[in-house]
Short mmCIF file of C-alpha atoms in Angstrom, two decimals:
data_model
loop_
_atom_site.label_atom_id
_atom_site.label_comp_id
_atom_site.label_asym_id
_atom_site.label_seq_id
_atom_site.Cartn_x
_atom_site.Cartn_y
_atom_site.Cartn_z
CA UNK A 192 7.06 12.48 -6.64
CA UNK A 193 6.88 12.97 -3.00
CA UNK A 194 5.04 16.18 -1.71
CA UNK A 195 7.30 17.77 0.71
CA UNK A 196 5.69 19.18 3.71
CA UNK A 197 2.23 18.62 2.16
CA UNK A 198 -0.30 15.56 2.83
CA UNK A 199 -0.67 13.46 -0.38
CA UNK A 200 -0.91 9.85 -1.74
CA UNK A 201 2.11 8.14 -1.06
CA UNK A 202 2.78 5.62 -3.99
CA UNK A 203 5.95 4.26 -5.28
CA UNK A 204 7.39 3.49 -8.67
CA UNK A 205 5.87 0.05 -8.82
CA UNK A 206 2.33 1.57 -7.93
CA UNK A 207 2.12 4.48 -10.48
CA UNK A 208 3.68 6.33 -13.37
CA UNK A 209 3.76 10.10 -13.56
CA UNK A 210 3.42 12.39 -16.29
CA UNK A 211 4.58 15.97 -15.72
CA UNK A 212 3.78 18.85 -18.29
CA UNK A 213 6.06 21.66 -18.03
CA UNK A 214 4.21 24.95 -19.04
CA UNK A 215 5.25 28.63 -19.28
CA UNK A 216 3.66 32.02 -19.95
CA UNK A 217 6.34 34.11 -21.93
CA UNK A 218 3.99 37.13 -21.24
CA UNK A 219 4.04 37.08 -17.42
CA UNK A 220 7.21 34.85 -17.01
CA UNK A 221 5.09 32.45 -14.65
CA UNK A 222 5.80 28.74 -14.77
CA UNK A 223 3.57 25.80 -14.16
CA UNK A 224 4.24 21.95 -13.59
CA UNK A 225 0.81 19.94 -14.11
CA UNK A 226 1.45 16.46 -12.20
CA UNK A 227 -0.64 13.40 -13.32
CA UNK A 228 0.12 10.19 -11.42
CA UNK A 229 -1.76 7.47 -12.67
CA UNK A 230 -2.23 4.38 -10.51
CA UNK A 231 -1.42 1.16 -12.15
CA UNK A 232 -3.80 -1.21 -10.56
CA UNK A 233 -6.59 1.24 -9.51
CA UNK A 234 -8.93 3.55 -11.71
CA UNK A 235 -7.37 6.75 -10.06
CA UNK A 236 -5.13 9.60 -11.11
CA UNK A 237 -3.51 11.87 -8.55
CA UNK A 238 -3.38 15.54 -9.76
CA UNK A 239 -1.58 18.76 -8.55
CA UNK A 240 -0.07 21.99 -9.90
CA UNK A 241 3.26 23.64 -9.02
CA UNK A 242 3.25 27.36 -9.95
CA UNK A 243 6.66 29.15 -9.94
CA UNK A 244 7.39 32.86 -10.13
CA UNK A 245 10.10 33.35 -12.74
CA UNK A 246 9.24 37.15 -13.10
CA UNK A 247 11.13 40.22 -11.85
CA UNK A 248 8.47 41.08 -9.38
CA UNK A 249 6.28 39.59 -6.58
CA UNK A 250 3.03 37.90 -7.91
CA UNK A 251 -0.40 37.02 -6.20
CA UNK A 252 -2.14 33.90 -6.70
CA UNK A 253 -5.96 34.72 -6.15
CA UNK A 254 -7.23 31.20 -7.37
CA UNK A 255 -5.61 27.89 -7.44
CA UNK A 256 -7.49 24.83 -8.62
CA UNK A 257 -5.94 21.22 -8.18
CA UNK A 258 -7.96 19.59 -10.96
CA UNK A 259 -10.31 20.36 -13.44
CA UNK A 260 -12.18 17.92 -15.49
CA UNK A 261 -14.31 18.43 -18.51
CA UNK A 262 -17.26 16.15 -19.39
CA UNK A 263 -18.74 16.19 -22.83
CA UNK A 264 -21.61 13.90 -22.62
CA UNK A 265 -23.36 13.82 -19.40
CA UNK A 266 -26.91 12.58 -18.08
CA UNK A 267 -29.24 15.67 -18.01
CA UNK A 268 -30.37 14.20 -14.73
CA UNK A 269 -26.87 13.81 -13.19
CA UNK A 270 -26.31 14.95 -9.81
CA UNK A 271 -23.24 15.93 -7.72
CA UNK A 272 -23.05 14.01 -4.38
CA UNK A 273 -21.27 15.07 -1.47
CA UNK A 274 -20.52 14.26 2.19
CA UNK A 275 -22.41 16.38 4.57
CA UNK A 276 -21.26 18.19 7.67
CA UNK A 277 -19.84 16.57 10.67
CA UNK A 278 -17.39 13.73 11.02
CA UNK A 279 -19.83 11.55 12.80
CA UNK A 280 -22.75 12.12 10.56
CA UNK A 281 -21.21 11.35 7.10
CA UNK A 282 -23.87 10.21 4.54
CA UNK A 283 -24.47 11.04 0.92
CA UNK A 284 -26.67 14.00 0.17
CA UNK A 285 -27.72 14.89 -3.39
CA UNK A 286 -27.65 18.48 -4.65
CA UNK A 287 -30.41 19.24 -7.12
CA UNK A 288 -29.93 17.86 -10.74
CA UNK A 289 -27.37 19.81 -12.56
CA UNK A 290 -29.83 21.29 -15.11
CA UNK A 291 -27.51 20.63 -18.29
CA UNK A 292 -28.45 23.26 -20.92
CA UNK A 293 -27.86 26.47 -19.05
CA UNK A 294 -25.01 28.16 -17.04
CA UNK A 295 -25.08 26.82 -13.46
CA UNK A 296 -22.74 26.31 -10.55
CA UNK A 297 -22.84 23.94 -7.68
CA UNK A 298 -20.40 24.90 -4.90
CA UNK A 299 -19.32 22.78 -1.83
CA UNK A 300 -17.20 24.77 0.81
CA UNK A 301 -15.69 24.92 4.05
CA UNK A 302 -17.44 22.82 6.44
CA UNK A 303 -17.92 19.56 4.35
CA UNK A 304 -15.56 16.68 3.54
CA UNK A 305 -13.31 17.75 0.49
CA UNK A 306 -15.20 15.16 -1.86
CA UNK A 307 -17.87 15.03 -4.56
CA UNK A 308 -18.98 12.50 -7.01
CA UNK A 309 -20.73 13.38 -10.20
CA UNK A 310 -23.30 10.50 -10.94
CA UNK A 311 -25.84 9.51 -13.59
CA UNK A 312 -29.62 9.14 -12.70
CA UNK A 313 -29.31 5.32 -12.89
CA UNK A 314 -26.15 5.30 -10.43
CA UNK A 315 -26.56 2.85 -7.49
CA UNK A 316 -24.11 1.36 -4.98
CA UNK A 317 -23.31 -1.42 -7.58
CA UNK A 318 -24.22 0.00 -11.14
CA UNK A 319 -23.54 3.03 -13.13
CA UNK A 320 -21.00 5.56 -13.76
CA UNK A 321 -19.43 7.53 -10.87
CA UNK A 322 -16.63 10.20 -10.92
CA UNK A 323 -15.17 11.09 -7.71
CA UNK A 324 -12.89 13.89 -6.80
CA UNK A 325 -11.45 14.46 -3.47
CA UNK A 326 -8.94 16.70 -1.95
CA UNK A 327 -6.10 15.74 0.18
CA UNK A 328 -6.53 18.98 2.18
CA UNK A 329 -7.87 20.09 5.49
CA UNK A 330 -8.28 24.00 4.56
CA UNK A 331 -11.02 25.97 2.88
CA UNK A 332 -11.89 24.34 -0.35
CA UNK A 333 -14.04 24.67 -3.04
CA UNK A 334 -15.64 22.06 -5.51
CA UNK A 335 -17.57 23.56 -8.31
CA UNK A 336 -19.61 21.90 -11.16
CA UNK A 337 -20.62 24.19 -13.88
CA UNK A 338 -22.69 23.45 -16.95
CA UNK A 339 -23.37 25.42 -20.09
CA UNK A 340 -25.79 25.73 -22.92
CA UNK A 341 -23.82 23.16 -24.96
CA UNK A 342 -24.17 20.49 -22.27
CA UNK A 343 -20.47 20.77 -21.48
CA UNK A 344 -19.88 20.03 -17.57
CA UNK A 345 -16.58 21.24 -15.74
CA UNK A 346 -15.89 19.72 -12.30
CA UNK A 347 -13.14 21.61 -10.41
CA UNK A 348 -11.72 21.34 -7.17
CA UNK A 349 -8.98 23.35 -5.17
CA UNK A 350 -8.52 25.95 -2.40
CA UNK A 351 -11.59 28.16 -1.79
CA UNK A 352 -10.80 31.54 -3.74
CA UNK A 353 -12.60 33.44 -0.87
CA UNK A 354 -10.13 35.76 0.75
CA UNK A 355 -7.36 33.77 -0.76
CA UNK A 356 -4.43 35.99 -1.89
CA UNK A 357 -1.05 34.10 -1.90
CA UNK A 358 1.84 36.35 -2.23
CA UNK A 359 4.50 34.62 -4.60
CA UNK A 360 7.68 36.29 -4.43
CA UNK A 361 10.24 36.05 -7.31
CA UNK A 362 11.91 32.56 -7.29
CA UNK A 363 9.34 30.89 -5.05
CA UNK A 364 6.92 28.00 -5.85
CA UNK A 365 3.31 27.30 -4.77
CA UNK A 366 2.03 23.55 -4.67
CA UNK A 367 -1.78 22.96 -4.93
CA UNK A 368 -3.25 20.34 -2.58
CA UNK A 369 -3.36 16.83 -4.39
CA UNK A 370 -6.74 15.95 -5.89
CA UNK A 371 -7.54 12.21 -6.22
CA UNK A 372 -9.85 11.50 -9.21
CA UNK A 373 -11.68 8.00 -9.44
CA UNK A 374 -13.83 6.82 -12.15
CA UNK A 375 -16.09 4.03 -11.56
CA UNK A 376 -18.53 2.15 -13.98
CA UNK A 377 -19.62 -0.27 -11.29
CA UNK A 378 -21.42 2.45 -8.98
CA UNK A 379 -20.52 4.28 -5.91
CA UNK A 380 -19.44 0.96 -4.14
CA UNK A 381 -16.57 0.49 -6.46
CA UNK A 382 -15.50 4.21 -6.38
CA UNK A 383 -15.56 4.10 -2.44
CA UNK A 384 -13.45 0.81 -2.43
CA UNK A 385 -11.01 2.45 -4.88
CA UNK A 386 -10.54 5.36 -2.45
CA UNK A 387 -10.07 3.04 0.48
#
């Protein structure tokens, strides 16, 4: 489905299939549609959420992530790669290893490209696992990677919650920026080519 007035990946019915999960919270009256558009010829999924206020009062959205992915098995020396500041100086820079086994957060915000990749210690341009997450969005964003004591890694991307407070009037809807998720078993090169 096309996103009106929002930047997004434009694919037609021959290029992808879309699953929409309709969710509702009976206690609050809020409704949520979770969109998963799976590309047929590429290892990519486009993900977004539509939030609808079906209550009898205005609501406020304080946090709105476009995608959240859990990894149950991750290399203890995994890294979160991101593209550094400045459009003319793009290059991969690695944050310290994630430190699987304790609660930790790595955040990328504001002046970076809205992209990150979770990679194993053996990942190169042509070999190894790489999972990319990119927002089709030019505003303030937050890409967070958390680990816990049980080895679970959660990678999330969306609008930065710093100062974010979106008033959602009765009957209105809010659409999160689209996130493009790419999985590569053939290194960073395959992931980059998929994005291109």
